[in-house]
Every structure is written in C-alpha cells, then in structure tokens.
Amino acid sequence: NHLYSGQFILSSNKKNILILESNCNLVLYSRSKMIWETKTGKNYLQICMLKLQNDGNLVLYSSLNSVEWSIN
C-alpha cells in the first residue's frame, strides 16, 4: 500500500514504470518516455510516501505528513 521516495512499480510487460522520484515527483514512463507526472518535484531531495488509502484515495505525503497531491 506504500511507495517511498526512490521506489518504483514496473508493469508486468516491463514497458511502463511508475517512479516516486527522490525529489517527491511521481512520474509514469512508457518505454523510457515520460508520459505523466504530478509536478510535485522539489529542487532538493525529500522523503515522501505514496499511499493507497482504505477509502480508495491515492495520496502523496511529504516528510512533514502534509498532502502534496491526491486523486480518488
């Protein structure tokens, strides 16, 4: 249910990857080309967490536990 800075999810066909970058930007790549991002990246390294909550919301939290981005 969690993805932390620097972690990623790779599709089963290995053509798509969802990365929570070390600057807190969530990015989707398809065949090494960026196709979507949250635009939440900072100019510095930041520990953040992407969480799929029990209510179905997908939320990106900063290290201070503030919501940087969310979708339901």
PDB file of N, CA and C in Angstrom:
ATOM      1  N   ASN A   1       0.800  -1.208   0.000  1.00  0.00           N
ATOM      2  CA  ASN A   1       0.000   0.000   0.000  1.00  0.00           C
ATOM      3  C   ASN A   1       0.841   1.269   0.000  1.00  0.00           C
ATOM      4  N   HIS A   2       2.158   1.155   0.112  1.00  0.00           N
ATOM      5  CA  HIS A   2       3.027   2.327   0.200  1.00  0.00           C
ATOM      6  C   HIS A   2       4.135   2.268  -0.844  1.00  0.00           C
ATOM      7  N   LEU A   3       4.527   3.456  -1.299  1.00  0.00           N
ATOM      8  CA  LEU A   3       5.686   3.599  -2.175  1.00  0.00           C
ATOM      9  C   LEU A   3       6.466   4.780  -1.621  1.00  0.00           C
ATOM     10  N   TYR A   4       7.748   4.592  -1.371  1.00  0.00           N
ATOM     11  CA  TYR A   4       8.578   5.647  -0.790  1.00  0.00           C
ATOM     12  C   TYR A   4       9.514   6.238  -1.839  1.00  0.00           C
ATOM     13  N   SER A   5      10.042   7.415  -1.540  1.00  0.00           N
ATOM     14  CA  SER A   5      10.979   8.091  -2.453  1.00  0.00           C
ATOM     15  C   SER A   5      12.028   7.116  -2.955  1.00  0.00           C
ATOM     16  N   GLY A   6      12.237   7.109  -4.262  1.00  0.00           N
ATOM     17  CA  GLY A   6      13.234   6.237  -4.867  1.00  0.00           C
ATOM     18  C   GLY A   6      12.712   4.866  -5.255  1.00  0.00           C
ATOM     19  N   GLN A   7      11.484   4.535  -4.871  1.00  0.00           N
ATOM     20  CA  GLN A   7      10.918   3.234  -5.218  1.00  0.00           C
ATOM     21  C   GLN A   7      10.071   3.338  -6.483  1.00  0.00           C
ATOM     22  N   PHE A   8       9.786   2.204  -7.072  1.00  0.00           N
ATOM     23  CA  PHE A   8       9.035   2.190  -8.325  1.00  0.00           C
ATOM     24  C   PHE A   8       8.197   0.926  -8.440  1.00  0.00           C
ATOM     25  N   ILE A   9       7.249   0.979  -9.382  1.00  0.00           N
ATOM     26  CA  ILE A   9       6.437  -0.180  -9.752  1.00  0.00           C
ATOM     27  C   ILE A   9       6.633  -0.387 -11.247  1.00  0.00           C
ATOM     28  N   LEU A  10       7.022  -1.587 -11.624  1.00  0.00           N
ATOM     29  CA  LEU A  10       7.270  -1.938 -13.018  1.00  0.00           C
ATOM     30  C   LEU A  10       6.115  -2.798 -13.521  1.00  0.00           C
ATOM     31  N   SER A  11       5.587  -2.464 -14.699  1.00  0.00           N
ATOM     32  CA  SER A  11       4.492  -3.258 -15.272  1.00  0.00           C
ATOM     33  C   SER A  11       4.989  -4.661 -15.618  1.00  0.00           C
ATOM     34  N   SER A  12       4.062  -5.591 -15.727  1.00  0.00           N
ATOM     35  CA  SER A  12       4.440  -6.980 -15.999  1.00  0.00           C
ATOM     36  C   SER A  12       5.130  -7.147 -17.352  1.00  0.00           C
ATOM     37  N   ASN A  13       4.811  -6.280 -18.324  1.00  0.00           N
ATOM     38  CA  ASN A  13       5.479  -6.369 -19.627  1.00  0.00           C
ATOM     39  C   ASN A  13       6.780  -5.559 -19.675  1.00  0.00           C
ATOM     40  N   LYS A  14       7.108  -4.905 -18.558  1.00  0.00           N
ATOM     41  CA  LYS A  14       8.348  -4.143 -18.379  1.00  0.00           C
ATOM     42  C   LYS A  14       8.471  -2.951 -19.329  1.00  0.00           C
ATOM     43  N   LYS A  15       7.344  -2.473 -19.842  1.00  0.00           N
ATOM     44  CA  LYS A  15       7.365  -1.314 -20.739  1.00  0.00           C
ATOM     45  C   LYS A  15       6.971  -0.025 -20.028  1.00  0.00           C
ATOM     46  N   ASN A  16       6.339  -0.141 -18.862  1.00  0.00           N
ATOM     47  CA  ASN A  16       5.871   1.022 -18.113  1.00  0.00           C
ATOM     48  C   ASN A  16       6.412   0.969 -16.699  1.00  0.00           C
ATOM     49  N   ILE A  17       6.756   2.142 -16.181  1.00  0.00           N
ATOM     50  CA  ILE A  17       7.277   2.214 -14.823  1.00  0.00           C
ATOM     51  C   ILE A  17       6.732   3.468 -14.146  1.00  0.00           C
ATOM     52  N   LEU A  18       6.254   3.298 -12.924  1.00  0.00           N
ATOM     53  CA  LEU A  18       5.789   4.403 -12.095  1.00  0.00           C
ATOM     54  C   LEU A  18       6.835   4.605 -11.014  1.00  0.00           C
ATOM     55  N   ILE A  19       7.448   5.782 -10.985  1.00  0.00           N
ATOM     56  CA  ILE A  19       8.552   6.053 -10.062  1.00  0.00           C
ATOM     57  C   ILE A  19       8.188   7.216  -9.147  1.00  0.00           C
ATOM     58  N   LEU A  20       8.407   7.029  -7.853  1.00  0.00           N
ATOM     59  CA  LEU A  20       8.348   8.145  -6.917  1.00  0.00           C
ATOM     60  C   LEU A  20       9.786   8.628  -6.780  1.00  0.00           C
ATOM     61  N   GLU A  21      10.104   9.674  -7.515  1.00  0.00           N
ATOM     62  CA  GLU A  21      11.487  10.141  -7.590  1.00  0.00           C
ATOM     63  C   GLU A  21      11.946  10.717  -6.257  1.00  0.00           C
ATOM     64  N   SER A  22      13.245  10.838  -6.093  1.00  0.00           N
ATOM     65  CA  SER A  22      13.821  11.281  -4.822  1.00  0.00           C
ATOM     66  C   SER A  22      13.507  12.737  -4.503  1.00  0.00           C
ATOM     67  N   ASN A  23      12.947  13.484  -5.458  1.00  0.00           N
ATOM     68  CA  ASN A  23      12.546  14.868  -5.194  1.00  0.00           C
ATOM     69  C   ASN A  23      11.039  14.978  -4.941  1.00  0.00           C
ATOM     70  N   CYS A  24      10.359  13.856  -4.797  1.00  0.00           N
ATOM     71  CA  CYS A  24       8.933  13.767  -4.466  1.00  0.00           C
ATOM     72  C   CYS A  24       8.023  13.984  -5.676  1.00  0.00           C
ATOM     73  N   ASN A  25       8.522  13.778  -6.877  1.00  0.00           N
ATOM     74  CA  ASN A  25       7.706  13.855  -8.080  1.00  0.00           C
ATOM     75  C   ASN A  25       7.326  12.434  -8.483  1.00  0.00           C
ATOM     76  N   LEU A  26       6.039  12.187  -8.662  1.00  0.00           N
ATOM     77  CA  LEU A  26       5.555  10.883  -9.101  1.00  0.00           C
ATOM     78  C   LEU A  26       5.457  10.916 -10.618  1.00  0.00           C
ATOM     79  N   VAL A  27       6.167  10.004 -11.288  1.00  0.00           N
ATOM     80  CA  VAL A  27       6.285  10.051 -12.747  1.00  0.00           C
ATOM     81  C   VAL A  27       5.974   8.683 -13.347  1.00  0.00           C
ATOM     82  N   LEU A  28       5.221   8.699 -14.446  1.00  0.00           N
ATOM     83  CA  LEU A  28       4.937   7.490 -15.208  1.00  0.00           C
ATOM     84  C   LEU A  28       5.700   7.559 -16.518  1.00  0.00           C
ATOM     85  N   TYR A  29       6.510   6.533 -16.762  1.00  0.00           N
ATOM     86  CA  TYR A  29       7.276   6.421 -18.000  1.00  0.00           C
ATOM     87  C   TYR A  29       6.739   5.245 -18.802  1.00  0.00           C
ATOM     88  N   SER A  30       6.680   5.418 -20.109  1.00  0.00           N
ATOM     89  CA  SER A  30       6.349   4.334 -21.018  1.00  0.00           C
ATOM     90  C   SER A  30       7.461   4.240 -22.045  1.00  0.00           C
ATOM     91  N   ARG A  31       8.118   3.094 -22.061  1.00  0.00           N
ATOM     92  CA  ARG A  31       9.265   2.886 -22.959  1.00  0.00           C
ATOM     93  C   ARG A  31      10.277   4.019 -22.834  1.00  0.00           C
ATOM     94  N   SER A  32      10.598   4.364 -21.602  1.00  0.00           N
ATOM     95  CA  SER A  32      11.605   5.374 -21.234  1.00  0.00           C
ATOM     96  C   SER A  32      11.199   6.807 -21.557  1.00  0.00           C
ATOM     97  N   LYS A  33       9.963   7.027 -21.967  1.00  0.00           N
ATOM     98  CA  LYS A  33       9.477   8.379 -22.242  1.00  0.00           C
ATOM     99  C   LYS A  33       8.467   8.769 -21.166  1.00  0.00           C
ATOM    100  N   MET A  34       8.676   9.956 -20.552  1.00  0.00           N
ATOM    101  CA  MET A  34       7.745  10.419 -19.540  1.00  0.00           C
ATOM    102  C   MET A  34       6.403  10.736 -20.197  1.00  0.00           C
ATOM    103  N   ILE A  35       5.334  10.151 -19.654  1.00  0.00           N
ATOM    104  CA  ILE A  35       4.009  10.414 -20.216  1.00  0.00           C
ATOM    105  C   ILE A  35       3.071  11.101 -19.221  1.00  0.00           C
ATOM    106  N   TRP A  36       3.469  11.155 -17.939  1.00  0.00           N
ATOM    107  CA  TRP A  36       2.623  11.790 -16.926  1.00  0.00           C
ATOM    108  C   TRP A  36       3.463  12.056 -15.692  1.00  0.00           C
ATOM    109  N   GLU A  37       3.115  13.146 -14.964  1.00  0.00           N
ATOM    110  CA  GLU A  37       3.782  13.440 -13.693  1.00  0.00           C
ATOM    111  C   GLU A  37       2.857  14.262 -12.812  1.00  0.00           C
ATOM    112  N   THR A  38       3.125  14.250 -11.513  1.00  0.00           N
ATOM    113  CA  THR A  38       2.325  15.035 -10.574  1.00  0.00           C
ATOM    114  C   THR A  38       2.800  16.479 -10.477  1.00  0.00           C
ATOM    115  N   LYS A  39       4.002  16.761 -10.959  1.00  0.00           N
ATOM    116  CA  LYS A  39       4.604  18.102 -10.881  1.00  0.00           C
ATOM    117  C   LYS A  39       4.757  18.564  -9.434  1.00  0.00           C
ATOM    118  N   THR A  40       5.078  17.618  -8.561  1.00  0.00           N
ATOM    119  CA  THR A  40       5.286  17.921  -7.152  1.00  0.00           C
ATOM    120  C   THR A  40       6.765  17.920  -6.786  1.00  0.00           C
ATOM    121  N   GLY A  41       7.633  17.833  -7.782  1.00  0.00           N
ATOM    122  CA  GLY A  41       9.068  17.758  -7.534  1.00  0.00           C
ATOM    123  C   GLY A  41       9.622  19.022  -6.910  1.00  0.00           C
ATOM    124  N   LYS A  42      10.545  18.841  -6.007  1.00  0.00           N
ATOM    125  CA  LYS A  42      11.245  19.943  -5.348  1.00  0.00           C
ATOM    126  C   LYS A  42      12.652  20.033  -5.931  1.00  0.00           C
ATOM    127  N   ASN A  43      13.349  21.096  -5.600  1.00  0.00           N
ATOM    128  CA  ASN A  43      14.731  21.272  -6.062  1.00  0.00           C
ATOM    129  C   ASN A  43      15.730  20.617  -5.120  1.00  0.00           C
ATOM    130  N   TYR A  44      15.254  19.748  -4.259  1.00  0.00           N
ATOM    131  CA  TYR A  44      16.116  19.082  -3.287  1.00  0.00           C
ATOM    132  C   TYR A  44      15.539  17.695  -3.003  1.00  0.00           C
ATOM    133  N   LEU A  45      16.351  16.862  -2.406  1.00  0.00           N
ATOM    134  CA  LEU A  45      15.889  15.525  -2.040  1.00  0.00           C
ATOM    135  C   LEU A  45      14.861  15.633  -0.927  1.00  0.00           C
ATOM    136  N   GLN A  46      13.845  14.825  -1.006  1.00  0.00           N
ATOM    137  CA  GLN A  46      12.800  14.862   0.008  1.00  0.00           C
ATOM    138  C   GLN A  46      12.257  13.460   0.203  1.00  0.00           C
ATOM    139  N   ILE A  47      12.077  13.078   1.436  1.00  0.00           N
ATOM    140  CA  ILE A  47      11.462  11.790   1.730  1.00  0.00           C
ATOM    141  C   ILE A  47       9.953  11.983   1.654  1.00  0.00           C
ATOM    142  N   CYS A  48       9.304  11.183   0.840  1.00  0.00           N
ATOM    143  CA  CYS A  48       7.853  11.265   0.728  1.00  0.00           C
ATOM    144  C   CYS A  48       7.295   9.858   0.556  1.00  0.00           C
ATOM    145  N   MET A  49       5.968   9.768   0.645  1.00  0.00           N
ATOM    146  CA  MET A  49       5.320   8.465   0.599  1.00  0.00           C
ATOM    147  C   MET A  49       4.037   8.568  -0.220  1.00  0.00           C
ATOM    148  N   LEU A  50       3.852   7.630  -1.124  1.00  0.00           N
ATOM    149  CA  LEU A  50       2.611   7.487  -1.870  1.00  0.00           C
ATOM    150  C   LEU A  50       1.824   6.364  -1.201  1.00  0.00           C
ATOM    151  N   LYS A  51       0.580   6.650  -0.853  1.00  0.00           N
ATOM    152  CA  LYS A  51      -0.213   5.664  -0.113  1.00  0.00           C
ATOM    153  C   LYS A  51      -1.585   5.496  -0.757  1.00  0.00           C
ATOM    154  N   LEU A  52      -1.966   4.243  -0.974  1.00  0.00           N
ATOM    155  CA  LEU A  52      -3.326   3.922  -1.376  1.00  0.00           C
ATOM    156  C   LEU A  52      -4.108   3.686  -0.093  1.00  0.00           C
ATOM    157  N   GLN A  53      -4.990   4.624   0.223  1.00  0.00           N
ATOM    158  CA  GLN A  53      -5.715   4.575   1.490  1.00  0.00           C
ATOM    159  C   GLN A  53      -6.902   3.619   1.412  1.00  0.00           C
ATOM    160  N   ASN A  54      -7.425   3.256   2.565  1.00  0.00           N
ATOM    161  CA  ASN A  54      -8.566   2.339   2.644  1.00  0.00           C
ATOM    162  C   ASN A  54      -9.802   2.883   1.945  1.00  0.00           C
ATOM    163  N   ASP A  55      -9.915   4.220   1.836  1.00  0.00           N
ATOM    164  CA  ASP A  55     -11.077   4.829   1.182  1.00  0.00           C
ATOM    165  C   ASP A  55     -10.920   4.903  -0.334  1.00  0.00           C
ATOM    166  N   GLY A  56      -9.811   4.378  -0.869  1.00  0.00           N
ATOM    167  CA  GLY A  56      -9.575   4.362  -2.309  1.00  0.00           C
ATOM    168  C   GLY A  56      -8.811   5.555  -2.840  1.00  0.00           C
ATOM    169  N   ASN A  57      -8.530   6.530  -1.991  1.00  0.00           N
ATOM    170  CA  ASN A  57      -7.751   7.689  -2.417  1.00  0.00           C
ATOM    171  C   ASN A  57      -6.271   7.337  -2.506  1.00  0.00           C
ATOM    172  N   LEU A  58      -5.620   7.832  -3.551  1.00  0.00           N
ATOM    173  CA  LEU A  58      -4.178   7.695  -3.713  1.00  0.00           C
ATOM    174  C   LEU A  58      -3.582   9.038  -3.326  1.00  0.00           C
ATOM    175  N   VAL A  59      -2.747   9.061  -2.288  1.00  0.00           N
ATOM    176  CA  VAL A  59      -2.274  10.311  -1.702  1.00  0.00           C
ATOM    177  C   VAL A  59      -0.755  10.312  -1.611  1.00  0.00           C
ATOM    178  N   LEU A  60      -0.151  11.435  -1.999  1.00  0.00           N
ATOM    179  CA  LEU A  60       1.291  11.640  -1.892  1.00  0.00           C
ATOM    180  C   LEU A  60       1.543  12.562  -0.710  1.00  0.00           C
ATOM    181  N   TYR A  61       2.252  12.040   0.303  1.00  0.00           N
ATOM    182  CA  TYR A  61       2.548  12.787   1.517  1.00  0.00           C
ATOM    183  C   TYR A  61       4.009  13.215   1.535  1.00  0.00           C
ATOM    184  N   SER A  62       4.258  14.418   2.047  1.00  0.00           N
ATOM    185  CA  SER A  62       5.631  14.882   2.254  1.00  0.00           C
ATOM    186  C   SER A  62       6.169  14.286   3.549  1.00  0.00           C
ATOM    187  N   SER A  63       7.448  14.542   3.816  1.00  0.00           N
ATOM    188  CA  SER A  63       8.059  14.047   5.051  1.00  0.00           C
ATOM    189  C   SER A  63       7.435  14.692   6.285  1.00  0.00           C
ATOM    190  N   LEU A  64       6.773  15.834   6.115  1.00  0.00           N
ATOM    191  CA  LEU A  64       6.086  16.504   7.223  1.00  0.00           C
ATOM    192  C   LEU A  64       4.632  16.051   7.336  1.00  0.00           C
ATOM    193  N   ASN A  65       4.277  15.001   6.588  1.00  0.00           N
ATOM    194  CA  ASN A  65       2.944  14.404   6.579  1.00  0.00           C
ATOM    195  C   ASN A  65       1.875  15.328   5.988  1.00  0.00           C
ATOM    196  N   SER A  66       2.287  16.302   5.191  1.00  0.00           N
ATOM    197  CA  SER A  66       1.310  17.149   4.503  1.00  0.00           C
ATOM    198  C   SER A  66       1.012  16.541   3.133  1.00  0.00           C
ATOM    199  N   VAL A  67      -0.198  16.752   2.654  1.00  0.00           N
ATOM    200  CA  VAL A  67      -0.617  16.211   1.361  1.00  0.00           C
ATOM    201  C   VAL A  67      -0.030  17.066   0.246  1.00  0.00           C
ATOM    202  N   GLU A  68       0.757  16.438  -0.631  1.00  0.00           N
ATOM    203  CA  GLU A  68       1.355  17.116  -1.780  1.00  0.00           C
ATOM    204  C   GLU A  68       0.489  16.951  -3.028  1.00  0.00           C
ATOM    205  N   TRP A  69      -0.228  15.818  -3.101  1.00  0.00           N
ATOM    206  CA  TRP A  69      -1.049  15.501  -4.272  1.00  0.00           C
ATOM    207  C   TRP A  69      -1.985  14.370  -3.886  1.00  0.00           C
ATOM    208  N   SER A  70      -3.177  14.351  -4.486  1.00  0.00           N
ATOM    209  CA  SER A  70      -4.097  13.235  -4.234  1.00  0.00           C
ATOM    210  C   SER A  70      -5.067  13.087  -5.398  1.00  0.00           C
ATOM    211  N   ILE A  71      -5.621  11.893  -5.504  1.00  0.00           N
ATOM    212  CA  ILE A  71      -6.637  11.591  -6.508  1.00  0.00           C
ATOM    213  C   ILE A  71      -7.514  10.477  -5.946  1.00  0.00           C
ATOM    214  N   ASN A  72      -8.798  10.497  -6.335  1.00  0.00           N
ATOM    215  CA  ASN A  72      -9.685   9.415  -5.880  1.00  0.00           C
ATOM    216  C   ASN A  72     -10.388   8.780  -7.046  1.00  0.00           C
TER     217      ASN A  72
END
